[in-house]
Amino acid sequence: MAVADSTYDGGTARRAFLTHWVGWATLGESLGFLAPVLAWFLAATAWPRAEFALLVLAGLAEGAVLGWFQVRVLRNRLPGISAARWVLLTAVAAAFAWSVGMLPSTFGEWQDWPLPLRLTAGGAAAILLLGSIGTAQWFELRHHVRRAWPWIAGNAAAWAAGLAAFMLVAPPLWQPDQPAWLIAVIGVGAAVLMAAVMAVVTGLVLLRLMPDAAAAGDAH
């Protein structure tokens, strides 16, 4: 009976962690994404030449908000984790991801490149974009979880799934000559779905890593 109770308690704790992670990470990314939406709105209505800079700065804010919401859950299981480093790393990585994602629309000359070069550059950009946040967060997570490297791949998969969900919803609803406010509303709605998908996948990845949390002191 004691074994069964222990298993039940462990399973309950893991489900509780996943529920909290999904809820707070979804909220964090949804709120954080308001910064890029506002930046895009400002660029579209007032400062079109500042679009790149505005969105990169907005990415910094988005990452900081996401990181803060994530780490408040992580500290329940990893009390030694540095909230300041986690937030800073996530913010810088998000800004970097936005800068990479904005390159094709900012520098249109790439469309004149030979096809093999375009495919190579596109693949490299996708790897950098999707892997940016997970790689940055790994630098902190590795001090608290043994074999933390799957977080990089898992995080990339989570963002790929989230961005796919966003693209399936937002672009079909965006139509020519729509007012900027409607475009922003559609973007926010799709962003909430993106955030939820990302949160579920990253939460499941963390559940696979958490059994190693007790060995934090031996992390490499």
Coordinates of C-alpha atoms in Angstrom, one line a residue:
M1 CA 0.0 0.0 0.0
A2 CA 2.9 2.3 0.8
V3 CA 4.3 1.9 -2.7
A4 CA 1.0 2.5 -4.3
D5 CA 0.5 5.7 -2.2
S6 CA 4.0 6.9 -3.2
T7 CA 3.3 6.3 -6.9
Y8 CA 0.0 8.1 -6.6
D9 CA 1.7 11.0 -4.8
G10 CA 4.4 11.2 -7.4
G11 CA 1.9 11.1 -10.2
T12 CA -0.3 13.7 -8.6
A13 CA 2.7 16.0 -8.1
R14 CA 3.8 15.6 -11.8
R15 CA 0.2 16.4 -13.0
A16 CA 0.1 19.4 -10.7
F17 CA 3.4 20.6 -12.0
L18 CA 2.3 20.2 -15.6
T19 CA -1.0 22.0 -15.0
H20 CA 0.7 24.9 -13.3
W21 CA 3.4 25.1 -16.0
V22 CA 0.9 25.0 -18.9
G23 CA -1.3 27.6 -17.3
W24 CA 1.5 30.1 -16.3
A25 CA 3.6 29.6 -19.4
T26 CA 0.5 30.1 -21.6
L27 CA -0.3 33.3 -19.7
G28 CA 3.2 34.5 -19.8
E29 CA 3.7 34.1 -23.6
S30 CA 0.2 35.4 -24.3
L31 CA 0.9 38.6 -22.3
G32 CA 4.5 38.8 -23.6
F33 CA 3.3 38.6 -27.2
L34 CA 1.3 41.8 -26.7
A35 CA 4.7 43.6 -27.0
P36 CA 5.3 42.5 -30.6
V37 CA 1.7 43.2 -31.5
L38 CA 2.0 46.7 -30.2
A39 CA 5.4 47.1 -32.0
W40 CA 3.8 46.0 -35.2
F41 CA 0.9 48.3 -34.8
L42 CA 3.2 51.3 -34.2
A43 CA 5.3 50.3 -37.2
A44 CA 2.2 49.9 -39.4
T45 CA 0.6 53.2 -38.4
A46 CA 3.4 55.5 -37.5
W47 CA 7.0 54.3 -37.9
P48 CA 7.3 51.8 -40.8
R49 CA 11.1 52.3 -41.0
A50 CA 11.5 51.4 -37.4
E51 CA 9.7 48.0 -37.8
F52 CA 12.9 45.9 -37.4
A53 CA 14.1 47.7 -34.3
L54 CA 10.7 47.9 -32.7
L55 CA 10.0 44.2 -33.1
V56 CA 13.5 43.2 -31.8
L57 CA 13.0 45.4 -28.7
A58 CA 9.5 43.9 -28.3
G59 CA 11.0 40.4 -28.5
L60 CA 13.2 41.4 -25.6
A61 CA 10.1 42.3 -23.6
E62 CA 8.2 39.2 -24.7
G63 CA 11.0 36.9 -23.6
A64 CA 11.4 38.7 -20.2
V65 CA 7.7 38.2 -19.5
L66 CA 7.7 34.6 -20.6
G67 CA 10.8 33.8 -18.6
W68 CA 9.4 35.4 -15.5
F69 CA 6.2 33.3 -15.6
Q70 CA 8.2 30.1 -16.4
V71 CA 10.7 30.5 -13.6
R72 CA 8.0 31.2 -10.9
V73 CA 6.8 27.6 -11.6
L74 CA 10.3 26.1 -12.0
R75 CA 11.4 27.4 -8.6
N76 CA 8.8 25.1 -6.9
R77 CA 10.8 22.1 -8.2
L78 CA 14.2 23.7 -8.6
P79 CA 14.6 26.1 -5.7
G80 CA 18.2 26.9 -6.6
I81 CA 17.5 28.2 -10.1
S82 CA 18.3 31.8 -10.7
A83 CA 15.2 33.8 -11.7
A84 CA 17.3 36.7 -12.8
R85 CA 19.5 34.6 -15.1
W86 CA 16.5 32.7 -16.5
V87 CA 14.6 35.9 -17.3
L88 CA 17.6 37.6 -18.9
L89 CA 18.6 34.6 -21.0
T90 CA 15.0 34.1 -22.2
A91 CA 14.7 37.8 -23.1
V92 CA 17.9 38.0 -25.0
A93 CA 17.1 34.7 -26.9
A94 CA 13.6 36.0 -27.8
A95 CA 15.1 39.2 -29.2
F96 CA 17.6 37.2 -31.2
A97 CA 14.8 35.0 -32.5
W98 CA 12.8 38.0 -33.6
S99 CA 15.9 39.5 -35.4
V100 CA 16.4 36.2 -37.3
G101 CA 12.7 36.0 -38.1
M102 CA 12.6 39.5 -39.4
L103 CA 15.6 39.1 -41.8
P104 CA 13.6 37.8 -44.8
S105 CA 11.2 40.7 -44.8
T106 CA 13.8 43.3 -44.0
F107 CA 16.4 42.2 -46.6
G108 CA 14.5 41.2 -49.8
E109 CA 17.7 40.6 -51.8
W110 CA 17.8 37.0 -50.6
Q111 CA 15.0 36.2 -53.0
D112 CA 17.5 36.7 -55.9
W113 CA 20.0 34.1 -54.4
P114 CA 20.4 30.7 -56.1
L115 CA 17.9 28.1 -54.8
P116 CA 20.4 25.9 -53.0
L117 CA 21.7 29.0 -51.2
R118 CA 18.2 30.1 -50.2
L119 CA 17.4 26.7 -48.9
T120 CA 20.6 26.5 -46.9
A121 CA 20.1 30.0 -45.5
G122 CA 16.5 29.2 -44.7
G123 CA 17.4 26.0 -42.9
A124 CA 20.1 27.7 -40.9
A125 CA 17.7 30.5 -39.9
A126 CA 15.0 28.1 -38.8
I127 CA 17.5 26.2 -36.6
L128 CA 18.7 29.5 -35.0
L129 CA 15.2 30.8 -34.5
L130 CA 13.6 27.6 -33.1
G131 CA 16.7 26.7 -31.0
S132 CA 17.4 30.1 -29.6
I133 CA 15.3 30.1 -26.4
G134 CA 15.9 26.5 -25.5
T135 CA 19.7 26.9 -25.9
A136 CA 19.8 30.1 -23.9
Q137 CA 17.7 28.6 -21.0
W138 CA 19.9 25.4 -21.1
F139 CA 22.8 27.5 -19.8
E140 CA 20.9 27.9 -16.5
L141 CA 18.9 24.7 -16.5
R142 CA 22.1 22.5 -16.8
H143 CA 23.2 23.6 -13.3
H144 CA 20.0 22.1 -11.8
V145 CA 19.1 19.1 -14.0
R146 CA 21.4 16.3 -15.1
R147 CA 21.4 15.7 -18.8
A148 CA 19.5 18.9 -19.5
W149 CA 20.4 19.0 -23.2
P150 CA 17.0 17.5 -24.4
W151 CA 15.5 20.8 -23.3
I152 CA 17.1 22.4 -26.4
A153 CA 15.5 20.0 -28.8
G154 CA 12.2 19.8 -26.9
N155 CA 11.9 23.6 -26.7
A156 CA 12.6 23.8 -30.5
A157 CA 9.9 21.2 -31.2
A158 CA 7.5 23.1 -28.9
W159 CA 8.0 26.4 -30.7
A160 CA 7.8 24.7 -34.1
A161 CA 4.4 23.3 -33.1
G162 CA 3.3 26.6 -31.6
L163 CA 4.3 28.6 -34.7
A164 CA 2.5 26.0 -36.9
A165 CA -0.7 26.5 -34.9
F166 CA -0.3 30.3 -35.2
M167 CA 0.2 30.0 -39.0
L168 CA -2.8 27.7 -39.4
V169 CA -5.1 30.3 -37.7
A170 CA -3.9 33.8 -38.3
P171 CA -2.9 34.0 -42.0
P172 CA -6.2 32.6 -43.3
L173 CA -8.1 35.2 -41.2
W174 CA -5.9 38.1 -42.3
Q175 CA -7.4 39.8 -45.4
P176 CA -6.3 42.7 -47.5
D177 CA -7.5 46.2 -46.4
Q178 CA -8.4 45.0 -42.9
P179 CA -8.0 47.7 -40.2
A180 CA -4.8 47.4 -38.1
W181 CA -6.8 46.8 -34.9
L182 CA -8.5 43.8 -36.5
I183 CA -5.3 42.4 -37.7
A184 CA -3.9 42.8 -34.2
V185 CA -6.9 41.1 -32.6
I186 CA -6.5 38.1 -34.9
G187 CA -2.8 38.0 -34.1
V188 CA -3.4 38.0 -30.4
G189 CA -6.0 35.2 -30.6
A190 CA -3.6 33.1 -32.7
A191 CA -0.8 33.9 -30.2
V192 CA -2.8 32.5 -27.3
L193 CA -3.2 29.2 -29.2
M194 CA 0.5 29.3 -30.0
A195 CA 1.4 29.9 -26.4
A196 CA -0.8 27.0 -25.2
V197 CA 0.7 24.5 -27.7
M198 CA 4.2 25.6 -26.7
A199 CA 3.4 25.3 -23.0
V200 CA 2.0 21.8 -23.3
V201 CA 5.0 20.5 -25.2
T202 CA 7.6 22.2 -23.0
G203 CA 5.8 21.0 -19.9
L204 CA 5.9 17.4 -21.1
V205 CA 9.6 17.7 -21.9
L206 CA 10.2 19.1 -18.4
L207 CA 8.4 16.1 -16.8
R208 CA 11.0 13.9 -18.5
L209 CA 13.8 16.0 -17.1
M210 CA 12.5 16.5 -13.6
P211 CA 13.4 13.0 -12.2
D212 CA 17.0 14.1 -12.6
A213 CA 16.5 17.3 -10.6
A214 CA 17.7 15.7 -7.4
A215 CA 21.1 15.3 -9.0
A216 CA 21.5 19.0 -9.7
G217 CA 24.9 19.2 -8.0
D218 CA 26.4 16.7 -10.5
A219 CA 25.0 18.5 -13.6
H220 CA 27.4 19.0 -16.5

